[in-house]
Amino acid sequence: MSNQPFKDKEQVKEQVLNAMNFRHATKEYDKNRKISDEDFNYILEAGRLSPSSLGSEPWKFLVIQDPTLREKMMEVAPGAVEKLKAASHFVVILSRKGVRYDSEYILNHMKTVQHFPEEILDTISEQYKYFQEGKNILDNERTLNDWSSKQTYIALGNMLTAAAMIGIDSTPMEGFQADKLDALLESEGLLEDGAYSASVLAAFGYRKEDPNRPKTRNSIENVVKWV
Ligand SMILES: Cc1cc2nc3c(=O)[nH]c(=O)nc-3n(C[C@H](O)[C@H](O)[C@H](O)COP(=O)(O)O)c2cc1C
């Protein structure tokens, strides 16, 4: 990768905004069109490279291609039924539970992924404690796990945009019963003994037809305030 990840800035700006306009929450997929492995790996890479608070990467991307499991998921994810039936690829983004400053996960992550030198681990851990306490992240299990879940939405957004940049459609989805989906995934051995929980879903593929309504958004004046 070069220091400057683009050649022609104006062209890139146009491409990004075109992709943002092209992207819509796709309702129906063409079940005959499949995303190539190469293209799908690129979407996963956009997720993997996403930023996260403390660089904690509290996520996993479960790619659900098994038709039997997709079938079972339909019972607990009513908002995803059509996508589970026809989307080329279907991802459950899992979020890691219990990502406290002093958890084994964080300590191991600092050592083996972030390659922090051993002698600074205690200092960093102290800083993380200060940060997590100050943001009320440690108040209870819910606040801690919600903090992890928030990070997964950054990966989600990047994956949707990366897909749109190469003409691949997508749907982000929260339309599932959280406890039931977790129970199902746990029974399939996919949550690493309760270490993870389903955070948000995303389908990828090719639209069956163009959206029947143009994109609607608040005006820039309503959402931006310069001070
Ligand atoms: C986190 C999240 C969860 C969503 N959940 C669902 C869902 O369960 N089912 C669905 O059809 N659309 C879902 N949507 C799509 C939104 O309704 C859609 O993004 C919004 O109406 C804006 O439309 P657009 O994405 O087509 O521009 C979700 C979107 C987000 C970002």
PDB file of C-alpha atoms and ligand atoms in Angstrom:
ATOM      1  CA  MET A   1       0.000   0.000   0.000  1.00  0.00           C
ATOM      2  CA  SER A   2       1.354   3.423  -0.876  1.00  0.00           C
ATOM      3  CA  ASN A   3       1.238   6.364   1.546  1.00  0.00           C
ATOM      4  CA  GLN A   4      -1.426   7.968  -0.578  1.00  0.00           C
ATOM      5  CA  PRO A   5      -4.119   5.370  -1.252  1.00  0.00           C
ATOM      6  CA  PHE A   6      -5.488   7.084  -4.366  1.00  0.00           C
ATOM      7  CA  LYS A   7      -4.327   8.652  -7.610  1.00  0.00           C
ATOM      8  CA  ASP A   8      -7.019  11.081  -8.621  1.00  0.00           C
ATOM      9  CA  LYS A   9      -8.800  12.669  -5.660  1.00  0.00           C
ATOM     10  CA  GLU A  10     -11.742  14.091  -7.611  1.00  0.00           C
ATOM     11  CA  GLN A  11     -12.379  10.748  -9.254  1.00  0.00           C
ATOM     12  CA  VAL A  12     -12.278   8.947  -5.918  1.00  0.00           C
ATOM     13  CA  LYS A  13     -14.679  11.421  -4.306  1.00  0.00           C
ATOM     14  CA  GLU A  14     -17.119  10.877  -7.138  1.00  0.00           C
ATOM     15  CA  GLN A  15     -16.777   7.099  -6.885  1.00  0.00           C
ATOM     16  CA  VAL A  16     -17.346   7.102  -3.125  1.00  0.00           C
ATOM     17  CA  LEU A  17     -20.441   9.288  -3.334  1.00  0.00           C
ATOM     18  CA  ASN A  18     -21.760   7.274  -6.273  1.00  0.00           C
ATOM     19  CA  ALA A  19     -21.344   4.146  -4.161  1.00  0.00           C
ATOM     20  CA  MET A  20     -23.121   5.795  -1.213  1.00  0.00           C
ATOM     21  CA  ASN A  21     -26.038   6.662  -3.492  1.00  0.00           C
ATOM     22  CA  PHE A  22     -26.048   3.240  -5.122  1.00  0.00           C
ATOM     23  CA  ARG A  23     -26.153   1.496  -1.737  1.00  0.00           C
ATOM     24  CA  HIS A  24     -29.604   0.929  -0.356  1.00  0.00           C
ATOM     25  CA  ALA A  25     -31.013  -1.573   2.086  1.00  0.00           C
ATOM     26  CA  THR A  26     -31.770  -4.228  -0.510  1.00  0.00           C
ATOM     27  CA  LYS A  27     -35.092  -5.952   0.046  1.00  0.00           C
ATOM     28  CA  GLU A  28     -34.930  -8.736  -2.529  1.00  0.00           C
ATOM     29  CA  TYR A  29     -31.905 -10.473  -3.970  1.00  0.00           C
ATOM     30  CA  ASP A  30     -31.398 -12.239  -7.261  1.00  0.00           C
ATOM     31  CA  LYS A  31     -30.772 -15.751  -5.992  1.00  0.00           C
ATOM     32  CA  ASN A  32     -29.035 -16.743  -9.213  1.00  0.00           C
ATOM     33  CA  ARG A  33     -26.202 -14.236  -8.857  1.00  0.00           C
ATOM     34  CA  LYS A  34     -23.299 -15.101  -6.583  1.00  0.00           C
ATOM     35  CA  ILE A  35     -20.478 -12.882  -5.381  1.00  0.00           C
ATOM     36  CA  SER A  36     -17.052 -14.236  -6.381  1.00  0.00           C
ATOM     37  CA  ASP A  37     -14.739 -15.457  -3.618  1.00  0.00           C
ATOM     38  CA  GLU A  38     -12.283 -12.726  -4.499  1.00  0.00           C
ATOM     39  CA  ASP A  39     -14.897  -9.980  -4.162  1.00  0.00           C
ATOM     40  CA  PHE A  40     -16.279 -11.376  -0.949  1.00  0.00           C
ATOM     41  CA  ASN A  41     -12.828 -11.642   0.602  1.00  0.00           C
ATOM     42  CA  TYR A  42     -12.350  -7.970  -0.223  1.00  0.00           C
ATOM     43  CA  ILE A  43     -15.550  -7.124   1.724  1.00  0.00           C
ATOM     44  CA  LEU A  44     -14.357  -9.179   4.696  1.00  0.00           C
ATOM     45  CA  GLU A  45     -11.010  -7.409   4.524  1.00  0.00           C
ATOM     46  CA  ALA A  46     -12.800  -4.041   4.772  1.00  0.00           C
ATOM     47  CA  GLY A  47     -14.408  -5.335   7.974  1.00  0.00           C
ATOM     48  CA  ARG A  48     -11.168  -6.692   9.370  1.00  0.00           C
ATOM     49  CA  LEU A  49      -9.287  -3.427   8.772  1.00  0.00           C
ATOM     50  CA  SER A  50     -11.932  -1.307  10.503  1.00  0.00           C
ATOM     51  CA  PRO A  51     -11.079   0.868  13.472  1.00  0.00           C
ATOM     52  CA  SER A  52     -12.327   0.013  16.959  1.00  0.00           C
ATOM     53  CA  SER A  53     -12.071   1.633  20.362  1.00  0.00           C
ATOM     54  CA  LEU A  54      -8.723   0.769  21.962  1.00  0.00           C
ATOM     55  CA  GLY A  55      -8.010  -1.202  18.799  1.00  0.00           C
ATOM     56  CA  SER A  56      -9.865  -3.994  20.561  1.00  0.00           C
ATOM     57  CA  GLU A  57     -11.396  -5.552  17.410  1.00  0.00           C
ATOM     58  CA  PRO A  58     -14.175  -7.133  19.483  1.00  0.00           C
ATOM     59  CA  TRP A  59     -15.763  -8.903  16.526  1.00  0.00           C
ATOM     60  CA  LYS A  60     -15.974 -12.003  14.400  1.00  0.00           C
ATOM     61  CA  PHE A  61     -17.644 -12.366  11.051  1.00  0.00           C
ATOM     62  CA  LEU A  62     -19.676 -15.563  10.721  1.00  0.00           C
ATOM     63  CA  VAL A  63     -20.406 -16.201   7.059  1.00  0.00           C
ATOM     64  CA  ILE A  64     -23.529 -18.331   7.004  1.00  0.00           C
ATOM     65  CA  GLN A  65     -23.710 -20.253   3.729  1.00  0.00           C
ATOM     66  CA  ASP A  66     -25.103 -23.537   5.072  1.00  0.00           C
ATOM     67  CA  PRO A  67     -28.737 -23.720   3.836  1.00  0.00           C
ATOM     68  CA  THR A  68     -29.860 -25.703   6.878  1.00  0.00           C
ATOM     69  CA  LEU A  69     -28.551 -23.109   9.295  1.00  0.00           C
ATOM     70  CA  ARG A  70     -29.998 -20.310   7.172  1.00  0.00           C
ATOM     71  CA  GLU A  71     -33.343 -22.101   7.399  1.00  0.00           C
ATOM     72  CA  LYS A  72     -33.110 -22.300  11.191  1.00  0.00           C
ATOM     73  CA  MET A  73     -32.175 -18.640  11.400  1.00  0.00           C
ATOM     74  CA  MET A  74     -35.362 -17.644   9.598  1.00  0.00           C
ATOM     75  CA  GLU A  75     -37.332 -18.674  12.684  1.00  0.00           C
ATOM     76  CA  VAL A  76     -35.491 -16.229  14.933  1.00  0.00           C
ATOM     77  CA  ALA A  77     -34.747 -13.458  12.444  1.00  0.00           C
ATOM     78  CA  PRO A  78     -38.065 -12.445  10.887  1.00  0.00           C
ATOM     79  CA  GLY A  79     -36.537  -9.285   9.376  1.00  0.00           C
ATOM     80  CA  ALA A  80     -34.021 -11.381   7.478  1.00  0.00           C
ATOM     81  CA  VAL A  81     -36.130 -14.147   5.947  1.00  0.00           C
ATOM     82  CA  GLU A  82     -36.027 -12.999   2.319  1.00  0.00           C
ATOM     83  CA  LYS A  83     -32.312 -12.287   2.542  1.00  0.00           C
ATOM     84  CA  LEU A  84     -31.549 -15.646   4.134  1.00  0.00           C
ATOM     85  CA  LYS A  85     -33.405 -17.278   1.252  1.00  0.00           C
ATOM     86  CA  ALA A  86     -31.702 -15.510  -1.618  1.00  0.00           C
ATOM     87  CA  ALA A  87     -28.655 -13.410  -0.718  1.00  0.00           C
ATOM     88  CA  SER A  88     -25.374 -14.667  -2.088  1.00  0.00           C
ATOM     89  CA  HIS A  89     -23.611 -14.231   1.258  1.00  0.00           C
ATOM     90  CA  PHE A  90     -25.022 -13.753   4.738  1.00  0.00           C
ATOM     91  CA  VAL A  91     -22.940 -12.509   7.657  1.00  0.00           C
ATOM     92  CA  VAL A  92     -23.652 -12.496  11.368  1.00  0.00           C
ATOM     93  CA  ILE A  93     -21.333  -9.975  12.954  1.00  0.00           C
ATOM     94  CA  LEU A  94     -20.547 -11.212  16.441  1.00  0.00           C
ATOM     95  CA  SER A  95     -19.399  -8.979  19.240  1.00  0.00           C
ATOM     96  CA  ARG A  96     -17.089 -10.091  22.004  1.00  0.00           C
ATOM     97  CA  LYS A  97     -18.478 -10.020  25.536  1.00  0.00           C
ATOM     98  CA  GLY A  98     -16.575  -8.951  28.649  1.00  0.00           C
ATOM     99  CA  VAL A  99     -13.907  -6.846  26.947  1.00  0.00           C
ATOM    100  CA  ARG A 100     -12.693  -5.201  30.160  1.00  0.00           C
ATOM    101  CA  TYR A 101      -9.289  -3.549  30.444  1.00  0.00           C
ATOM    102  CA  ASP A 102      -8.105  -6.463  32.608  1.00  0.00           C
ATOM    103  CA  SER A 103      -9.726  -9.300  30.651  1.00  0.00           C
ATOM    104  CA  GLU A 104      -7.682 -12.136  29.265  1.00  0.00           C
ATOM    105  CA  TYR A 105      -8.915 -11.175  25.810  1.00  0.00           C
ATOM    106  CA  ILE A 106      -7.536  -7.625  26.000  1.00  0.00           C
ATOM    107  CA  LEU A 107      -4.256  -8.691  27.570  1.00  0.00           C
ATOM    108  CA  ASN A 108      -3.752 -11.363  24.955  1.00  0.00           C
ATOM    109  CA  HIS A 109      -4.779  -8.987  22.157  1.00  0.00           C
ATOM    110  CA  MET A 110      -2.261  -6.362  23.305  1.00  0.00           C
ATOM    111  CA  LYS A 111       0.496  -8.967  23.276  1.00  0.00           C
ATOM    112  CA  THR A 112      -0.198 -11.148  20.284  1.00  0.00           C
ATOM    113  CA  VAL A 113      -2.035  -8.830  17.878  1.00  0.00           C
ATOM    114  CA  GLN A 114      -0.915  -5.316  18.736  1.00  0.00           C
ATOM    115  CA  HIS A 115       2.616  -6.441  19.643  1.00  0.00           C
ATOM    116  CA  PHE A 116       2.941  -4.023  22.545  1.00  0.00           C
ATOM    117  CA  PRO A 117       6.185  -4.581  24.442  1.00  0.00           C
ATOM    118  CA  GLU A 118       5.731  -6.537  27.679  1.00  0.00           C
ATOM    119  CA  GLU A 119       7.060  -3.695  29.862  1.00  0.00           C
ATOM    120  CA  ILE A 120       4.329  -1.222  28.878  1.00  0.00           C
ATOM    121  CA  LEU A 121       1.337  -3.568  29.260  1.00  0.00           C
ATOM    122  CA  ASP A 122       0.610  -2.539  32.860  1.00  0.00           C
ATOM    123  CA  THR A 123       0.670   1.161  31.985  1.00  0.00           C
ATOM    124  CA  ILE A 124      -1.624   0.664  29.002  1.00  0.00           C
ATOM    125  CA  SER A 125      -3.977  -1.459  31.057  1.00  0.00           C
ATOM    126  CA  GLU A 126      -4.173   1.359  33.651  1.00  0.00           C
ATOM    127  CA  GLN A 127      -5.026   3.841  30.861  1.00  0.00           C
ATOM    128  CA  TYR A 128      -7.725   1.518  29.538  1.00  0.00           C
ATOM    129  CA  LYS A 129      -9.173   1.217  33.045  1.00  0.00           C
ATOM    130  CA  TYR A 130      -9.299   5.008  33.364  1.00  0.00           C
ATOM    131  CA  PHE A 131     -10.963   5.270  29.955  1.00  0.00           C
ATOM    132  CA  GLN A 132     -13.525   2.521  30.507  1.00  0.00           C
ATOM    133  CA  GLU A 133     -14.472   3.827  33.959  1.00  0.00           C
ATOM    134  CA  GLY A 134     -14.733   7.417  32.705  1.00  0.00           C
ATOM    135  CA  LYS A 135     -17.076   6.391  29.897  1.00  0.00           C
ATOM    136  CA  ASN A 136     -19.261   4.323  32.270  1.00  0.00           C
ATOM    137  CA  ILE A 137     -18.462   1.279  30.174  1.00  0.00           C
ATOM    138  CA  LEU A 138     -17.816  -0.833  33.264  1.00  0.00           C
ATOM    139  CA  ASP A 139     -21.131  -0.017  34.972  1.00  0.00           C
ATOM    140  CA  ASN A 140     -22.628  -3.393  34.230  1.00  0.00           C
ATOM    141  CA  GLU A 141     -22.518  -6.328  31.837  1.00  0.00           C
ATOM    142  CA  ARG A 142     -24.915  -4.585  29.492  1.00  0.00           C
ATOM    143  CA  THR A 143     -22.895  -1.367  29.166  1.00  0.00           C
ATOM    144  CA  LEU A 144     -19.733  -3.366  28.589  1.00  0.00           C
ATOM    145  CA  ASN A 145     -21.240  -5.601  25.933  1.00  0.00           C
ATOM    146  CA  ASP A 146     -23.008  -2.692  24.235  1.00  0.00           C
ATOM    147  CA  TRP A 147     -19.640  -0.973  23.930  1.00  0.00           C
ATOM    148  CA  SER A 148     -18.288  -3.985  22.023  1.00  0.00           C
ATOM    149  CA  SER A 149     -21.399  -4.130  19.914  1.00  0.00           C
ATOM    150  CA  LYS A 150     -20.977  -0.456  18.940  1.00  0.00           C
ATOM    151  CA  GLN A 151     -17.568  -1.262  17.499  1.00  0.00           C
ATOM    152  CA  THR A 152     -19.036  -3.924  15.240  1.00  0.00           C
ATOM    153  CA  TYR A 153     -21.222  -1.316  13.534  1.00  0.00           C
ATOM    154  CA  ILE A 154     -18.087   0.430  12.301  1.00  0.00           C
ATOM    155  CA  ALA A 155     -17.003  -2.770  10.581  1.00  0.00           C
ATOM    156  CA  LEU A 156     -20.555  -3.150   9.273  1.00  0.00           C
ATOM    157  CA  GLY A 157     -20.533   0.335   7.713  1.00  0.00           C
ATOM    158  CA  ASN A 158     -17.192  -0.223   6.073  1.00  0.00           C
ATOM    159  CA  MET A 159     -18.267  -3.553   4.637  1.00  0.00           C
ATOM    160  CA  LEU A 160     -21.447  -2.043   3.175  1.00  0.00           C
ATOM    161  CA  THR A 161     -19.534   0.816   1.570  1.00  0.00           C
ATOM    162  CA  ALA A 162     -16.747  -1.434   0.288  1.00  0.00           C
ATOM    163  CA  ALA A 163     -19.385  -3.672  -1.284  1.00  0.00           C
ATOM    164  CA  ALA A 164     -21.196  -0.734  -2.891  1.00  0.00           C
ATOM    165  CA  MET A 165     -17.907   0.530  -4.340  1.00  0.00           C
ATOM    166  CA  ILE A 166     -17.761  -2.582  -6.531  1.00  0.00           C
ATOM    167  CA  GLY A 167     -21.484  -2.761  -7.318  1.00  0.00           C
ATOM    168  CA  ILE A 168     -22.452  -5.303  -4.666  1.00  0.00           C
ATOM    169  CA  ASP A 169     -25.724  -4.810  -2.825  1.00  0.00           C
ATOM    170  CA  SER A 170     -26.249  -5.293   0.869  1.00  0.00           C
ATOM    171  CA  THR A 171     -28.711  -5.110   3.752  1.00  0.00           C
ATOM    172  CA  PRO A 172     -27.849  -4.327   7.353  1.00  0.00           C
ATOM    173  CA  MET A 173     -30.315  -5.957   9.749  1.00  0.00           C
ATOM    174  CA  GLU A 174     -31.280  -5.818  13.375  1.00  0.00           C
ATOM    175  CA  GLY A 175     -34.526  -7.666  12.833  1.00  0.00           C
ATOM    176  CA  PHE A 176     -33.762 -10.709  14.975  1.00  0.00           C
ATOM    177  CA  GLN A 177     -34.603 -11.981  18.447  1.00  0.00           C
ATOM    178  CA  ALA A 178     -31.311 -11.611  20.229  1.00  0.00           C
ATOM    179  CA  ASP A 179     -31.596 -14.324  22.864  1.00  0.00           C
ATOM    180  CA  LYS A 180     -33.021 -16.853  20.436  1.00  0.00           C
ATOM    181  CA  LEU A 181     -30.405 -16.212  17.779  1.00  0.00           C
ATOM    182  CA  ASP A 182     -27.641 -16.508  20.358  1.00  0.00           C
ATOM    183  CA  ALA A 183     -29.129 -19.772  21.620  1.00  0.00           C
ATOM    184  CA  LEU A 184     -29.223 -21.139  18.080  1.00  0.00           C
ATOM    185  CA  LEU A 185     -25.671 -20.085  17.264  1.00  0.00           C
ATOM    186  CA  GLU A 186     -24.428 -21.417  20.591  1.00  0.00           C
ATOM    187  CA  SER A 187     -26.106 -24.760  19.929  1.00  0.00           C
ATOM    188  CA  GLU A 188     -24.181 -24.882  16.645  1.00  0.00           C
ATOM    189  CA  GLY A 189     -20.933 -24.238  18.541  1.00  0.00           C
ATOM    190  CA  LEU A 190     -20.418 -20.834  16.903  1.00  0.00           C
ATOM    191  CA  LEU A 191     -20.207 -18.502  19.907  1.00  0.00           C
ATOM    192  CA  GLU A 192     -17.095 -19.968  21.535  1.00  0.00           C
ATOM    193  CA  ASP A 193     -18.885 -20.963  24.745  1.00  0.00           C
ATOM    194  CA  GLY A 194     -20.717 -17.696  25.177  1.00  0.00           C
ATOM    195  CA  ALA A 195     -17.685 -15.491  24.524  1.00  0.00           C
ATOM    196  CA  TYR A 196     -19.543 -13.833  21.637  1.00  0.00           C
ATOM    197  CA  SER A 197     -23.058 -12.640  20.921  1.00  0.00           C
ATOM    198  CA  ALA A 198     -24.831 -11.767  17.652  1.00  0.00           C
ATOM    199  CA  SER A 199     -24.573  -8.000  17.204  1.00  0.00           C
ATOM    200  CA  VAL A 200     -25.920  -7.210  13.746  1.00  0.00           C
ATOM    201  CA  LEU A 201     -26.603  -9.043  10.484  1.00  0.00           C
ATOM    202  CA  ALA A 202     -25.620  -8.214   6.913  1.00  0.00           C
ATOM    203  CA  ALA A 203     -26.688  -9.762   3.639  1.00  0.00           C
ATOM    204  CA  PHE A 204     -24.671  -9.299   0.436  1.00  0.00           C
ATOM    205  CA  GLY A 205     -25.543 -10.075  -3.162  1.00  0.00           C
ATOM    206  CA  TYR A 206     -27.165  -8.528  -6.193  1.00  0.00           C
ATOM    207  CA  ARG A 207     -30.520  -6.763  -6.200  1.00  0.00           C
ATOM    208  CA  LYS A 208     -33.480  -8.352  -7.964  1.00  0.00           C
ATOM    209  CA  GLU A 209     -34.734  -4.937  -8.984  1.00  0.00           C
ATOM    210  CA  ASP A 210     -33.931  -1.286  -8.402  1.00  0.00           C
ATOM    211  CA  PRO A 211     -35.468   0.306  -5.293  1.00  0.00           C
ATOM    212  CA  ASN A 212     -38.980   1.600  -5.910  1.00  0.00           C
ATOM    213  CA  ARG A 213     -38.325   4.874  -4.065  1.00  0.00           C
ATOM    214  CA  PRO A 214     -35.456   7.328  -4.415  1.00  0.00           C
ATOM    215  CA  LYS A 215     -33.145   7.648  -1.427  1.00  0.00           C
ATOM    216  CA  THR A 216     -34.453  10.034   1.235  1.00  0.00           C
ATOM    217  CA  ARG A 217     -32.190  11.845   3.684  1.00  0.00           C
ATOM    218  CA  ASN A 218     -32.317  14.840   5.980  1.00  0.00           C
ATOM    219  CA  SER A 219     -30.807  17.985   4.432  1.00  0.00           C
ATOM    220  CA  ILE A 220     -27.172  18.825   5.135  1.00  0.00           C
ATOM    221  CA  GLU A 221     -28.367  21.949   7.012  1.00  0.00           C
ATOM    222  CA  ASN A 222     -30.404  19.812   9.365  1.00  0.00           C
ATOM    223  CA  VAL A 223     -27.638  17.416  10.230  1.00  0.00           C
ATOM    224  CA  VAL A 224     -24.546  19.645  10.294  1.00  0.00           C
ATOM    225  CA  LYS A 225     -23.966  22.521  12.658  1.00  0.00           C
ATOM    226  CA  TRP A 226     -20.846  24.641  12.282  1.00  0.00           C
ATOM    227  CA  VAL A 227     -19.873  26.517  15.400  1.00  0.00           C
TER     228      VAL A 227
HETATM  229  C1  LIG B   1     -28.274  -1.121  12.033  1.00  0.00           C
HETATM  230  C2  LIG B   1     -29.346  -1.251  10.997  1.00  0.00           C
HETATM  231  C3  LIG B   1     -30.341  -2.195  11.144  1.00  0.00           C
HETATM  232  C4  LIG B   1     -31.312  -2.359  10.150  1.00  0.00           C
HETATM  233  N1  LIG B   1     -32.228  -3.370  10.255  1.00  0.00           N
HETATM  234  C5  LIG B   1     -33.004  -3.670   9.185  1.00  0.00           C
HETATM  235  C6  LIG B   1     -33.800  -4.856   9.163  1.00  0.00           C
HETATM  236  O1  LIG B   1     -33.821  -5.644  10.095  1.00  0.00           O
HETATM  237  N2  LIG B   1     -34.556  -5.110   8.048  1.00  0.00           N
HETATM  238  C7  LIG B   1     -34.522  -4.276   6.973  1.00  0.00           C
HETATM  239  O2  LIG B   1     -35.201  -4.555   5.977  1.00  0.00           O
HETATM  240  N3  LIG B   1     -33.788  -3.139   6.971  1.00  0.00           N
HETATM  241  C8  LIG B   1     -33.011  -2.829   8.035  1.00  0.00           C
HETATM  242  N4  LIG B   1     -32.209  -1.706   8.011  1.00  0.00           N
HETATM  243  C9  LIG B   1     -32.216  -0.845   6.828  1.00  0.00           C
HETATM  244  C10 LIG B   1     -32.759   0.559   7.114  1.00  0.00           C
HETATM  245  O3  LIG B   1     -34.139   0.539   7.230  1.00  0.00           O
HETATM  246  C11 LIG B   1     -32.281   1.462   5.965  1.00  0.00           C
HETATM  247  O4  LIG B   1     -30.885   1.496   5.972  1.00  0.00           O
HETATM  248  C12 LIG B   1     -32.834   2.893   6.085  1.00  0.00           C
HETATM  249  O5  LIG B   1     -34.219   2.899   5.956  1.00  0.00           O
HETATM  250  C13 LIG B   1     -32.231   3.821   5.036  1.00  0.00           C
HETATM  251  O6  LIG B   1     -32.469   3.343   3.737  1.00  0.00           O
HETATM  252  P1  LIG B   1     -31.290   2.984   2.726  1.00  0.00           P
HETATM  253  O7  LIG B   1     -30.306   2.130   3.492  1.00  0.00           O
HETATM  254  O8  LIG B   1     -31.951   2.205   1.640  1.00  0.00           O
HETATM  255  O9  LIG B   1     -30.675   4.244   2.256  1.00  0.00           O
HETATM  256  C14 LIG B   1     -31.288  -1.512   9.018  1.00  0.00           C
HETATM  257  C15 LIG B   1     -30.286  -0.535   8.921  1.00  0.00           C
HETATM  258  C16 LIG B   1     -29.318  -0.408   9.870  1.00  0.00           C
HETATM  259  C17 LIG B   1     -28.209   0.601   9.677  1.00  0.00           C
END
